[in-house]
PDB file of C-alpha atoms in Angstrom:
ATOM      1  CA  MET A   7    -225.632  26.326 174.297  1.00  0.00           C
ATOM      2  CA  LYS A   8    -227.264  25.953 170.886  1.00  0.00           C
ATOM      3  CA  ALA A   9    -231.053  26.298 170.919  1.00  0.00           C
ATOM      4  CA  VAL A  10    -233.899  26.898 168.479  1.00  0.00           C
ATOM      5  CA  MET A  11    -236.072  29.947 169.062  1.00  0.00           C
ATOM      6  CA  ALA A  12    -239.486  30.808 167.655  1.00  0.00           C
ATOM      7  CA  GLN A  13    -239.148  34.555 167.984  1.00  0.00           C
ATOM      8  CA  THR A  14    -242.411  35.538 166.281  1.00  0.00           C
ATOM      9  CA  PHE A  15    -245.592  33.777 165.240  1.00  0.00           C
ATOM     10  CA  GLY A  16    -245.537  32.532 161.674  1.00  0.00           C
ATOM     11  CA  GLY A  17    -244.306  29.743 159.416  1.00  0.00           C
ATOM     12  CA  PRO A  18    -241.453  27.302 159.953  1.00  0.00           C
ATOM     13  CA  GLU A  19    -238.989  29.918 158.724  1.00  0.00           C
ATOM     14  CA  THR A  20    -239.510  31.857 161.974  1.00  0.00           C
ATOM     15  CA  LEU A  21    -237.446  29.209 163.780  1.00  0.00           C
ATOM     16  CA  THR A  22    -233.856  30.318 164.214  1.00  0.00           C
ATOM     17  CA  VAL A  23    -230.806  28.735 165.830  1.00  0.00           C
ATOM     18  CA  VAL A  24    -229.319  30.919 168.551  1.00  0.00           C
ATOM     19  CA  ASP A  25    -226.582  30.706 171.178  1.00  0.00           C
ATOM     20  CA  LEU A  26    -227.846  31.103 174.728  1.00  0.00           C
ATOM     21  CA  PRO A  27    -226.382  30.663 178.196  1.00  0.00           C
ATOM     22  CA  ASP A  28    -226.939  27.207 179.658  1.00  0.00           C
ATOM     23  CA  PRO A  29    -230.065  27.249 181.858  1.00  0.00           C
ATOM     24  CA  SER A  30    -229.870  26.590 185.590  1.00  0.00           C
ATOM     25  CA  PRO A  31    -232.420  24.336 187.284  1.00  0.00           C
ATOM     26  CA  ALA A  32    -234.778  26.122 189.653  1.00  0.00           C
ATOM     27  CA  ALA A  33    -236.051  24.563 192.843  1.00  0.00           C
ATOM     28  CA  GLY A  34    -237.749  21.274 192.006  1.00  0.00           C
ATOM     29  CA  GLU A  35    -236.077  21.040 188.597  1.00  0.00           C
ATOM     30  CA  VAL A  36    -233.203  19.191 186.978  1.00  0.00           C
ATOM     31  CA  LEU A  37    -230.900  20.127 184.117  1.00  0.00           C
ATOM     32  CA  ILE A  38    -230.749  17.583 181.302  1.00  0.00           C
ATOM     33  CA  THR A  39    -227.989  17.404 178.715  1.00  0.00           C
ATOM     34  CA  THR A  40    -230.179  16.649 175.738  1.00  0.00           C
ATOM     35  CA  GLU A  41    -229.618  13.629 173.516  1.00  0.00           C
ATOM     36  CA  ALA A  42    -232.988  13.897 171.712  1.00  0.00           C
ATOM     37  CA  SER A  43    -235.937  16.296 171.598  1.00  0.00           C
ATOM     38  CA  GLY A  44    -239.398  15.319 170.402  1.00  0.00           C
ATOM     39  CA  VAL A  45    -241.165  17.310 167.672  1.00  0.00           C
ATOM     40  CA  GLY A  46    -244.933  17.368 168.124  1.00  0.00           C
ATOM     41  CA  GLY A  47    -248.005  18.834 166.504  1.00  0.00           C
ATOM     42  CA  LEU A  48    -248.494  21.163 169.464  1.00  0.00           C
ATOM     43  CA  ASP A  49    -245.108  22.734 168.689  1.00  0.00           C
ATOM     44  CA  THR A  50    -246.281  23.706 165.207  1.00  0.00           C
ATOM     45  CA  LEU A  51    -249.594  25.080 166.472  1.00  0.00           C
ATOM     46  CA  ILE A  52    -247.880  27.263 169.091  1.00  0.00           C
ATOM     47  CA  ARG A  53    -245.279  28.486 166.587  1.00  0.00           C
ATOM     48  CA  SER A  54    -247.915  29.426 164.017  1.00  0.00           C
ATOM     49  CA  GLY A  55    -249.950  31.481 166.477  1.00  0.00           C
ATOM     50  CA  ALA A  56    -252.969  29.167 166.210  1.00  0.00           C
ATOM     51  CA  LEU A  57    -253.098  28.921 170.005  1.00  0.00           C
ATOM     52  CA  ALA A  58    -252.404  32.595 170.753  1.00  0.00           C
ATOM     53  CA  ALA A  59    -255.984  33.054 171.976  1.00  0.00           C
ATOM     54  CA  TYR A  60    -255.323  30.344 174.554  1.00  0.00           C
ATOM     55  CA  GLY A  61    -252.267  32.045 176.034  1.00  0.00           C
ATOM     56  CA  ALA A  62    -249.480  30.729 173.780  1.00  0.00           C
ATOM     57  CA  ALA A  63    -246.794  33.360 173.229  1.00  0.00           C
ATOM     58  CA  PRO A  64    -243.930  33.761 170.745  1.00  0.00           C
ATOM     59  CA  ASP A  65    -240.276  34.286 171.638  1.00  0.00           C
ATOM     60  CA  ARG A  66    -239.684  30.871 173.135  1.00  0.00           C
ATOM     61  CA  ILE A  67    -237.764  27.640 172.649  1.00  0.00           C
ATOM     62  CA  PRO A  68    -240.289  25.084 171.352  1.00  0.00           C
ATOM     63  CA  GLY A  69    -240.426  21.466 172.484  1.00  0.00           C
ATOM     64  CA  GLN A  70    -242.276  19.589 175.221  1.00  0.00           C
ATOM     65  CA  GLU A  71    -240.037  16.614 175.898  1.00  0.00           C
ATOM     66  CA  VAL A  72    -236.402  15.623 175.949  1.00  0.00           C
ATOM     67  CA  ALA A  73    -234.299  12.613 176.798  1.00  0.00           C
ATOM     68  CA  GLY A  74    -230.718  12.641 177.974  1.00  0.00           C
ATOM     69  CA  THR A  75    -228.586  12.676 181.121  1.00  0.00           C
ATOM     70  CA  VAL A  76    -229.257  14.685 184.266  1.00  0.00           C
ATOM     71  CA  THR A  77    -226.243  16.918 184.925  1.00  0.00           C
ATOM     72  CA  ALA A  78    -227.479  19.138 187.767  1.00  0.00           C
ATOM     73  CA  VAL A  79    -230.397  19.446 190.195  1.00  0.00           C
ATOM     74  CA  GLY A  80    -232.138  22.383 191.806  1.00  0.00           C
ATOM     75  CA  ASP A  81    -233.004  22.855 195.454  1.00  0.00           C
ATOM     76  CA  GLY A  82    -235.141  20.130 196.947  1.00  0.00           C
ATOM     77  CA  VAL A  83    -234.320  17.538 194.284  1.00  0.00           C
ATOM     78  CA  ASP A  84    -232.740  14.184 195.104  1.00  0.00           C
ATOM     79  CA  PRO A  85    -229.084  14.501 194.013  1.00  0.00           C
ATOM     80  CA  THR A  86    -228.985  10.845 192.979  1.00  0.00           C
ATOM     81  CA  TRP A  87    -230.723  11.912 189.751  1.00  0.00           C
ATOM     82  CA  VAL A  88    -227.374  13.292 188.567  1.00  0.00           C
ATOM     83  CA  GLY A  89    -225.848  10.943 186.010  1.00  0.00           C
ATOM     84  CA  GLN A  90    -229.110   9.111 185.270  1.00  0.00           C
ATOM     85  CA  ARG A  91    -230.527   8.812 181.745  1.00  0.00           C
ATOM     86  CA  VAL A  92    -234.074  10.123 181.799  1.00  0.00           C
ATOM     87  CA  TRP A  93    -237.062  11.302 179.828  1.00  0.00           C
ATOM     88  CA  GLY A  94    -238.381  14.661 181.016  1.00  0.00           C
ATOM     89  CA  PHE A  95    -241.358  16.883 180.259  1.00  0.00           C
ATOM     90  CA  THR A  96    -240.332  20.496 179.688  1.00  0.00           C
ATOM     91  CA  GLY A  97    -243.871  21.895 179.503  1.00  0.00           C
ATOM     92  CA  VAL A  98    -244.882  23.761 176.352  1.00  0.00           C
ATOM     93  CA  ASN A  99    -241.390  25.090 175.688  1.00  0.00           C
ATOM     94  CA  GLY A 100    -237.691  24.494 176.228  1.00  0.00           C
ATOM     95  CA  GLY A 101    -237.034  21.212 174.457  1.00  0.00           C
ATOM     96  CA  TYR A 102    -235.232  22.228 171.271  1.00  0.00           C
ATOM     97  CA  ALA A 103    -231.898  22.883 172.955  1.00  0.00           C
ATOM     98  CA  GLU A 104    -228.628  21.239 173.922  1.00  0.00           C
ATOM     99  CA  HIS A 105    -229.590  21.634 177.587  1.00  0.00           C
ATOM    100  CA  ALA A 106    -233.099  21.749 179.035  1.00  0.00           C
ATOM    101  CA  THR A 107    -234.714  21.987 182.431  1.00  0.00           C
ATOM    102  CA  ALA A 108    -237.589  19.790 183.520  1.00  0.00           C
ATOM    103  CA  ALA A 109    -239.541  19.399 186.719  1.00  0.00           C
ATOM    104  CA  ALA A 110    -238.132  16.499 188.712  1.00  0.00           C
ATOM    105  CA  ASP A 111    -241.613  15.080 189.282  1.00  0.00           C
ATOM    106  CA  THR A 112    -241.992  14.495 185.522  1.00  0.00           C
ATOM    107  CA  LEU A 113    -238.836  12.405 185.135  1.00  0.00           C
ATOM    108  CA  VAL A 114    -238.913   8.791 184.009  1.00  0.00           C
ATOM    109  CA  SER A 115    -235.721   6.750 184.087  1.00  0.00           C
ATOM    110  CA  LEU A 116    -234.853   5.204 180.729  1.00  0.00           C
ATOM    111  CA  PRO A 117    -234.613   1.421 180.811  1.00  0.00           C
ATOM    112  CA  ALA A 118    -231.509  -0.207 179.391  1.00  0.00           C
ATOM    113  CA  GLY A 119    -231.949  -0.757 175.688  1.00  0.00           C
ATOM    114  CA  LEU A 120    -234.289   2.202 175.082  1.00  0.00           C
ATOM    115  CA  SER A 121    -232.627   4.967 173.087  1.00  0.00           C
ATOM    116  CA  SER A 122    -233.257   8.648 173.746  1.00  0.00           C
ATOM    117  CA  VAL A 123    -234.764   8.970 170.261  1.00  0.00           C
ATOM    118  CA  ALA A 124    -237.199   6.145 171.025  1.00  0.00           C
ATOM    119  CA  ALA A 125    -238.045   7.728 174.374  1.00  0.00           C
ATOM    120  CA  VAL A 126    -239.108  11.088 172.892  1.00  0.00           C
ATOM    121  CA  THR A 127    -240.921   9.287 170.067  1.00  0.00           C
ATOM    122  CA  LEU A 128    -242.981   7.290 172.574  1.00  0.00           C
ATOM    123  CA  GLY A 129    -243.090   9.824 175.428  1.00  0.00           C
ATOM    124  CA  THR A 130    -246.148  12.053 175.418  1.00  0.00           C
ATOM    125  CA  SER A 131    -247.649  10.332 172.357  1.00  0.00           C
ATOM    126  CA  ALA A 132    -247.895   6.908 173.958  1.00  0.00           C
ATOM    127  CA  MET A 133    -249.002   8.322 177.288  1.00  0.00           C
ATOM    128  CA  VAL A 134    -251.789  10.419 175.725  1.00  0.00           C
ATOM    129  CA  ALA A 135    -252.989   7.488 173.594  1.00  0.00           C
ATOM    130  CA  HIS A 136    -253.008   5.230 176.677  1.00  0.00           C
ATOM    131  CA  PHE A 137    -255.122   7.590 178.763  1.00  0.00           C
ATOM    132  CA  ALA A 138    -257.370   8.563 175.839  1.00  0.00           C
ATOM    133  CA  LEU A 139    -258.386   4.920 175.422  1.00  0.00           C
ATOM    134  CA  ARG A 140    -258.972   4.720 179.160  1.00  0.00           C
ATOM    135  CA  HIS A 141    -261.026   7.943 179.014  1.00  0.00           C
ATOM    136  CA  ALA A 142    -263.155   6.276 176.327  1.00  0.00           C
ATOM    137  CA  HIS A 143    -263.683   3.255 178.613  1.00  0.00           C
ATOM    138  CA  PHE A 144    -262.297   1.035 175.868  1.00  0.00           C
ATOM    139  CA  ALA A 145    -262.691  -2.673 176.676  1.00  0.00           C
ATOM    140  CA  ARG A 146    -261.316  -5.841 175.115  1.00  0.00           C
ATOM    141  CA  GLY A 147    -263.463  -7.042 172.239  1.00  0.00           C
ATOM    142  CA  GLU A 148    -264.674  -3.585 171.216  1.00  0.00           C
ATOM    143  CA  SER A 149    -264.092  -1.912 167.856  1.00  0.00           C
ATOM    144  CA  VAL A 150    -261.961   1.218 167.569  1.00  0.00           C
ATOM    145  CA  LEU A 151    -261.531   3.859 164.856  1.00  0.00           C
ATOM    146  CA  VAL A 152    -258.456   6.096 165.033  1.00  0.00           C
ATOM    147  CA  ARG A 153    -258.974   9.271 163.041  1.00  0.00           C
ATOM    148  CA  GLY A 154    -255.676  10.736 161.845  1.00  0.00           C
ATOM    149  CA  ALA A 155    -253.733   7.607 162.651  1.00  0.00           C
ATOM    150  CA  ALA A 156    -250.366   8.363 161.019  1.00  0.00           C
ATOM    151  CA  GLY A 157    -249.182  10.918 163.568  1.00  0.00           C
ATOM    152  CA  GLY A 158    -247.451  10.342 166.873  1.00  0.00           C
ATOM    153  CA  ILE A 159    -250.570   9.828 168.997  1.00  0.00           C
ATOM    154  CA  GLY A 160    -252.363   7.942 166.227  1.00  0.00           C
ATOM    155  CA  VAL A 161    -249.723   5.270 165.682  1.00  0.00           C
ATOM    156  CA  MET A 162    -249.632   4.660 169.427  1.00  0.00           C
ATOM    157  CA  ALA A 163    -253.433   4.482 169.717  1.00  0.00           C
ATOM    158  CA  VAL A 164    -253.469   1.865 166.956  1.00  0.00           C
ATOM    159  CA  GLN A 165    -250.855  -0.248 168.712  1.00  0.00           C
ATOM    160  CA  LEU A 166    -252.424   0.076 172.145  1.00  0.00           C
ATOM    161  CA  ALA A 167    -255.920  -0.733 170.890  1.00  0.00           C
ATOM    162  CA  ALA A 168    -254.618  -3.833 169.111  1.00  0.00           C
ATOM    163  CA  ARG A 169    -252.561  -4.813 172.167  1.00  0.00           C
ATOM    164  CA  GLY A 170    -255.659  -4.296 174.336  1.00  0.00           C
ATOM    165  CA  GLY A 171    -257.664  -6.855 172.387  1.00  0.00           C
ATOM    166  CA  ALA A 172    -259.790  -4.693 170.090  1.00  0.00           C
ATOM    167  CA  ARG A 173    -262.077  -6.684 167.809  1.00  0.00           C
ATOM    168  CA  ALA A 174    -261.251  -4.289 164.972  1.00  0.00           C
ATOM    169  CA  VAL A 175    -258.902  -1.313 164.660  1.00  0.00           C
ATOM    170  CA  ALA A 176    -259.816   0.912 161.733  1.00  0.00           C
ATOM    171  CA  VAL A 177    -257.782   3.955 160.742  1.00  0.00           C
ATOM    172  CA  THR A 178    -258.246   7.017 158.588  1.00  0.00           C
ATOM    173  CA  THR A 179    -255.182   8.114 156.684  1.00  0.00           C
ATOM    174  CA  SER A 180    -254.154   9.878 153.493  1.00  0.00           C
ATOM    175  CA  SER A 181    -252.654   7.097 151.369  1.00  0.00           C
ATOM    176  CA  ALA A 182    -252.569   3.373 150.745  1.00  0.00           C
ATOM    177  CA  ALA A 183    -248.862   3.319 151.605  1.00  0.00           C
ATOM    178  CA  ARG A 184    -249.554   4.750 155.028  1.00  0.00           C
ATOM    179  CA  GLY A 185    -252.394   2.308 155.427  1.00  0.00           C
ATOM    180  CA  ASP A 186    -250.020  -0.583 154.764  1.00  0.00           C
ATOM    181  CA  ARG A 187    -247.666   0.702 157.463  1.00  0.00           C
ATOM    182  CA  LEU A 188    -250.547   1.059 159.906  1.00  0.00           C
ATOM    183  CA  ARG A 189    -251.624  -2.520 159.225  1.00  0.00           C
ATOM    184  CA  LYS A 190    -248.168  -3.638 160.356  1.00  0.00           C
ATOM    185  CA  LEU A 191    -248.807  -1.810 163.630  1.00  0.00           C
ATOM    186  CA  GLY A 192    -252.137  -3.521 164.235  1.00  0.00           C
ATOM    187  CA  ALA A 193    -254.745  -1.803 162.046  1.00  0.00           C
ATOM    188  CA  THR A 194    -257.313  -4.182 160.566  1.00  0.00           C
ATOM    189  CA  HIS A 195    -259.099  -1.774 158.206  1.00  0.00           C
ATOM    190  CA  VAL A 196    -257.833   1.277 156.319  1.00  0.00           C
ATOM    191  CA  LEU A 197    -260.192   4.139 155.445  1.00  0.00           C
ATOM    192  CA  ASP A 198    -259.729   7.452 153.676  1.00  0.00           C
ATOM    193  CA  ARG A 199    -259.873  10.749 155.528  1.00  0.00           C
ATOM    194  CA  ALA A 200    -263.677  10.811 155.269  1.00  0.00           C
ATOM    195  CA  GLY A 201    -263.909   7.393 156.891  1.00  0.00           C
ATOM    196  CA  GLN A 202    -264.775   5.572 153.666  1.00  0.00           C
ATOM    197  CA  GLY A 203    -263.055   3.100 151.388  1.00  0.00           C
ATOM    198  CA  ALA A 204    -262.918  -0.349 152.991  1.00  0.00           C
ATOM    199  CA  GLN A 205    -265.923  -2.484 152.074  1.00  0.00           C
ATOM    200  CA  ASP A 206    -265.170  -5.027 154.792  1.00  0.00           C
ATOM    201  CA  ALA A 207    -264.779  -2.418 157.539  1.00  0.00           C
ATOM    202  CA  PRO A 208    -267.341  -2.167 160.329  1.00  0.00           C
ATOM    203  CA  ALA A 209    -270.115   0.301 159.640  1.00  0.00           C
ATOM    204  CA  SER A 210    -269.777   1.709 163.150  1.00  0.00           C
ATOM    205  CA  TYR A 211    -267.461   1.580 166.156  1.00  0.00           C
ATOM    206  CA  ASP A 212    -267.612   1.438 169.911  1.00  0.00           C
ATOM    207  CA  VAL A 213    -264.792   3.972 170.292  1.00  0.00           C
ATOM    208  CA  ILE A 214    -263.422   6.738 168.073  1.00  0.00           C
ATOM    209  CA  ILE A 215    -260.131   8.392 169.009  1.00  0.00           C
ATOM    210  CA  ASP A 216    -259.903  11.642 167.047  1.00  0.00           C
ATOM    211  CA  ILE A 217    -256.674  13.615 166.668  1.00  0.00           C
ATOM    212  CA  VAL A 218    -258.023  15.720 163.781  1.00  0.00           C
ATOM    213  CA  ALA A 219    -261.290  17.482 164.797  1.00  0.00           C
ATOM    214  CA  GLY A 220    -261.965  20.229 162.214  1.00  0.00           C
ATOM    215  CA  PRO A 221    -265.077  20.769 160.079  1.00  0.00           C
ATOM    216  CA  ASP A 222    -265.658  17.066 159.349  1.00  0.00           C
ATOM    217  CA  LEU A 223    -265.876  15.975 162.980  1.00  0.00           C
ATOM    218  CA  PRO A 224    -269.725  15.842 163.131  1.00  0.00           C
ATOM    219  CA  SER A 225    -269.896  13.300 160.303  1.00  0.00           C
ATOM    220  CA  PHE A 226    -268.079  10.777 162.481  1.00  0.00           C
ATOM    221  CA  PHE A 227    -270.900  10.658 165.047  1.00  0.00           C
ATOM    222  CA  GLY A 228    -272.704   8.590 162.415  1.00  0.00           C
ATOM    223  CA  LYS A 229    -269.935   5.994 162.730  1.00  0.00           C
ATOM    224  CA  LEU A 230    -270.569   5.304 166.417  1.00  0.00           C
ATOM    225  CA  GLU A 231    -272.374   2.223 167.698  1.00  0.00           C
ATOM    226  CA  PRO A 232    -275.188   2.662 170.216  1.00  0.00           C
ATOM    227  CA  ASN A 233    -273.476   3.710 173.470  1.00  0.00           C
ATOM    228  CA  GLY A 234    -270.431   4.643 171.359  1.00  0.00           C
ATOM    229  CA  ARG A 235    -267.828   7.076 172.677  1.00  0.00           C
ATOM    230  CA  MET A 236    -265.806   9.663 170.756  1.00  0.00           C
ATOM    231  CA  VAL A 237    -262.755  11.177 172.453  1.00  0.00           C
ATOM    232  CA  VAL A 238    -260.957  14.113 170.816  1.00  0.00           C
ATOM    233  CA  VAL A 239    -257.289  14.441 171.756  1.00  0.00           C
ATOM    234  CA  GLY A 240    -256.207  16.996 169.156  1.00  0.00           C
ATOM    235  CA  ALA A 241    -257.436  19.524 166.645  1.00  0.00           C
ATOM    236  CA  MET A 242    -254.867  19.399 163.864  1.00  0.00           C
ATOM    237  CA  ALA A 243    -257.552  20.413 161.322  1.00  0.00           C
ATOM    238  CA  GLY A 244    -258.840  23.219 163.511  1.00  0.00           C
ATOM    239  CA  MET A 245    -262.011  23.684 165.528  1.00  0.00           C
ATOM    240  CA  PRO A 246    -265.204  21.774 164.682  1.00  0.00           C
ATOM    241  CA  PRO A 247    -268.336  23.718 163.694  1.00  0.00           C
ATOM    242  CA  ALA A 248    -270.020  25.570 166.538  1.00  0.00           C
ATOM    243  CA  ASP A 249    -273.117  23.385 166.174  1.00  0.00           C
ATOM    244  CA  PHE A 250    -271.244  20.060 165.968  1.00  0.00           C
ATOM    245  CA  GLY A 251    -273.228  18.649 168.896  1.00  0.00           C
ATOM    246  CA  ALA A 252    -276.453  18.774 166.864  1.00  0.00           C
ATOM    247  CA  ALA A 253    -275.410  15.509 165.195  1.00  0.00           C
ATOM    248  CA  MET A 254    -275.451  13.814 168.607  1.00  0.00           C
ATOM    249  CA  ILE A 255    -278.873  15.187 169.473  1.00  0.00           C
ATOM    250  CA  THR A 256    -280.211  13.974 166.125  1.00  0.00           C
ATOM    251  CA  ALA A 257    -279.026  10.479 167.097  1.00  0.00           C
ATOM    252  CA  PHE A 258    -280.432  10.856 170.635  1.00  0.00           C
ATOM    253  CA  GLN A 259    -281.689   7.253 170.880  1.00  0.00           C
ATOM    254  CA  LYS A 260    -278.156   5.880 170.357  1.00  0.00           C
ATOM    255  CA  SER A 261    -276.951   7.308 173.710  1.00  0.00           C
ATOM    256  CA  LEU A 262    -273.714   8.596 172.234  1.00  0.00           C
ATOM    257  CA  SER A 263    -270.943  10.183 174.298  1.00  0.00           C
ATOM    258  CA  PHE A 264    -268.457  12.899 173.321  1.00  0.00           C
ATOM    259  CA  ALA A 265    -265.423  13.969 175.323  1.00  0.00           C
ATOM    260  CA  THR A 266    -262.172  15.824 174.981  1.00  0.00           C
ATOM    261  CA  PHE A 267    -259.036  14.568 176.655  1.00  0.00           C
ATOM    262  CA  SER A 268    -255.957  16.406 177.896  1.00  0.00           C
ATOM    263  CA  ALA A 269    -253.169  14.792 179.865  1.00  0.00           C
ATOM    264  CA  ASP A 270    -253.298  17.866 182.110  1.00  0.00           C
ATOM    265  CA  THR A 271    -256.204  16.163 183.893  1.00  0.00           C
ATOM    266  CA  VAL A 272    -254.049  13.151 184.838  1.00  0.00           C
ATOM    267  CA  SER A 273    -251.871  13.341 187.926  1.00  0.00           C
ATOM    268  CA  LEU A 274    -248.108  13.532 187.414  1.00  0.00           C
ATOM    269  CA  SER A 275    -247.726  10.334 189.391  1.00  0.00           C
ATOM    270  CA  ASP A 276    -250.098   8.436 187.095  1.00  0.00           C
ATOM    271  CA  ARG A 277    -248.435   9.898 184.000  1.00  0.00           C
ATOM    272  CA  ARG A 278    -244.997   8.812 185.193  1.00  0.00           C
ATOM    273  CA  THR A 279    -246.229   5.316 186.047  1.00  0.00           C
ATOM    274  CA  ALA A 280    -247.901   4.871 182.667  1.00  0.00           C
ATOM    275  CA  THR A 281    -244.904   6.242 180.756  1.00  0.00           C
ATOM    276  CA  ALA A 282    -242.524   3.912 182.591  1.00  0.00           C
ATOM    277  CA  GLU A 283    -244.772   0.948 181.772  1.00  0.00           C
ATOM    278  CA  LEU A 284    -244.972   1.965 178.109  1.00  0.00           C
ATOM    279  CA  PHE A 285    -241.185   2.337 177.922  1.00  0.00           C
ATOM    280  CA  ALA A 286    -240.825  -1.131 179.438  1.00  0.00           C
ATOM    281  CA  ALA A 287    -243.280  -2.544 176.890  1.00  0.00           C
ATOM    282  CA  ALA A 288    -241.165  -1.044 174.106  1.00  0.00           C
ATOM    283  CA  THR A 289    -238.050  -2.762 175.440  1.00  0.00           C
ATOM    284  CA  ARG A 290    -239.987  -6.055 175.284  1.00  0.00           C
ATOM    285  CA  ASN A 291    -240.909  -5.311 171.634  1.00  0.00           C
ATOM    286  CA  GLU A 292    -244.584  -5.077 172.563  1.00  0.00           C
ATOM    287  CA  LEU A 293    -244.724  -1.476 171.300  1.00  0.00           C
ATOM    288  CA  LYS A 294    -242.810   0.147 168.467  1.00  0.00           C
ATOM    289  CA  ALA A 295    -241.376   3.652 168.564  1.00  0.00           C
ATOM    290  CA  VAL A 296    -242.248   4.898 165.075  1.00  0.00           C
ATOM    291  CA  VAL A 297    -239.456   7.306 164.125  1.00  0.00           C
ATOM    292  CA  HIS A 298    -240.037   9.147 160.872  1.00  0.00           C
ATOM    293  CA  GLU A 299    -236.635  10.809 160.833  1.00  0.00           C
ATOM    294  CA  VAL A 300    -233.845  12.051 163.080  1.00  0.00           C
ATOM    295  CA  LEU A 301    -232.699  15.599 162.286  1.00  0.00           C
ATOM    296  CA  SER A 302    -230.235  17.962 163.941  1.00  0.00           C
ATOM    297  CA  LEU A 303    -231.315  21.030 165.906  1.00  0.00           C
ATOM    298  CA  ASP A 304    -230.295  23.282 163.041  1.00  0.00           C
ATOM    299  CA  GLN A 305    -232.789  21.415 160.834  1.00  0.00           C
ATOM    300  CA  ALA A 306    -235.783  22.388 162.983  1.00  0.00           C
ATOM    301  CA  VAL A 307    -237.225  24.459 160.122  1.00  0.00           C
ATOM    302  CA  LEU A 308    -237.172  21.363 157.913  1.00  0.00           C
ATOM    303  CA  ALA A 309    -238.811  19.310 160.669  1.00  0.00           C
ATOM    304  CA  HIS A 310    -241.709  21.768 160.926  1.00  0.00           C
ATOM    305  CA  GLN A 311    -242.022  21.989 157.146  1.00  0.00           C
ATOM    306  CA  LYS A 312    -242.369  18.217 156.973  1.00  0.00           C
ATOM    307  CA  MET A 313    -244.970  18.281 159.761  1.00  0.00           C
ATOM    308  CA  GLU A 314    -247.067  20.917 158.037  1.00  0.00           C
ATOM    309  CA  ALA A 315    -246.800  19.193 154.658  1.00  0.00           C
ATOM    310  CA  GLY A 316    -248.279  16.036 156.173  1.00  0.00           C
ATOM    311  CA  GLU A 317    -245.174  14.025 155.343  1.00  0.00           C
ATOM    312  CA  VAL A 318    -244.482  12.666 158.817  1.00  0.00           C
ATOM    313  CA  PHE A 319    -245.423   9.124 159.780  1.00  0.00           C
ATOM    314  CA  GLY A 320    -244.908   8.750 163.508  1.00  0.00           C
ATOM    315  CA  ARG A 321    -242.603  11.408 164.921  1.00  0.00           C
ATOM    316  CA  ILE A 322    -239.463  13.391 164.140  1.00  0.00           C
ATOM    317  CA  ALA A 323    -236.740  13.672 166.753  1.00  0.00           C
ATOM    318  CA  LEU A 324    -234.121  16.405 166.909  1.00  0.00           C
ATOM    319  CA  THR A 325    -230.624  15.739 168.217  1.00  0.00           C
ATOM    320  CA  PRO A 326    -227.746  18.121 168.964  1.00  0.00           C
ATOM    321  CA  ALA A 327    -225.991  16.562 165.946  1.00  0.00           C
ATOM    322  CA  ALA A 328    -227.842  14.184 163.621  1.00  0.00           C
TER     323      ALA A 328
END
C-alpha cells in the first residue's frame, strides 16, 4: 500500500511517500480501506519533534483518524463490521495510508449522506469541542470566547456554542476575511489575536475555549467574568509561561477556574455516542464540516506546509487520490 512516513523529526519535508505491506488487524481491531484521512495540528507537532519529551517518536505514519470501508476484522471483533462505511480512530499514528487499522471500539458507522471527507473533518475536532464545552460547564445564555477559532476544533466550538444558545460567541483570528467566515458559522464578534478590535464585543466572558495557549495565555484571564472558566484544549503556540497562574491569583475575588481538557479522559463509549450524534447533526445541516482543501496522500508535505503557514481554515483531508 501507499503510505506517508515521518521518518525523522523536522519540517514538512521529512514526510515521504513509501510502499508498505498492507497491515493486518490485531485482536480487537479492524482493517479500513481508507477513503479519507484527517490532517490535524497534533500531526504537525509530533512530526516536528515538539512532543518528543512527552513520548512522541519519529519513524511513523502520521494521522489520527480515517474514514472508509471495513475490509477485515481481527480476533474477537464482530464480523458484521466487514463492508460497513465507518469513521475510526487510529491513535496518534497510522492514518496517512491507503489501509489503516483501528480499534473496533472506536468505530462509528457513517450515516447515509455523510462523506468520508466530512467525517474526518468533523471527527475528533467536533468531539473535542463538544466535550470541552461540557468540561467548561457551558450553559445556554452564557457568553463564549473561542481563542484560535479558525482551526478544526475552533470552527466546531463556534458552531456548537451558537447551537447551544450562547448569548455571544466571540472569536480571535488573524484576519477580517476569516472573521467573516466565522460569522457565517455563528460568531457574533470578531477580535484580533490579542482579543481586541471589536468595540461592541463583551468586555468579559463566562467561558473561554483556548486552542492556542502560548505566552499570551495569562492575558486572557482578564477577559473572564466572575466565576468564569477557561479550558485549554491545545497549545499550538507552545507552552504558557511557568507563572501563568499568577494572573488568576491576582484576580482571586473573581473565583476564576482554569482547566485543561483531553479526550483521553472521556470513555470510548461516550466518545462514540457523541461522535455519532454530531455526524447525525451534520446530515441534518445543523453542523457544517469546514473543509479547507482535499489533497492526495502524496501531497502530505503541502498539507503540513499549509498548516504551519497558518493558511488552513477548518481542516485538510487527504485521500488516496485527490
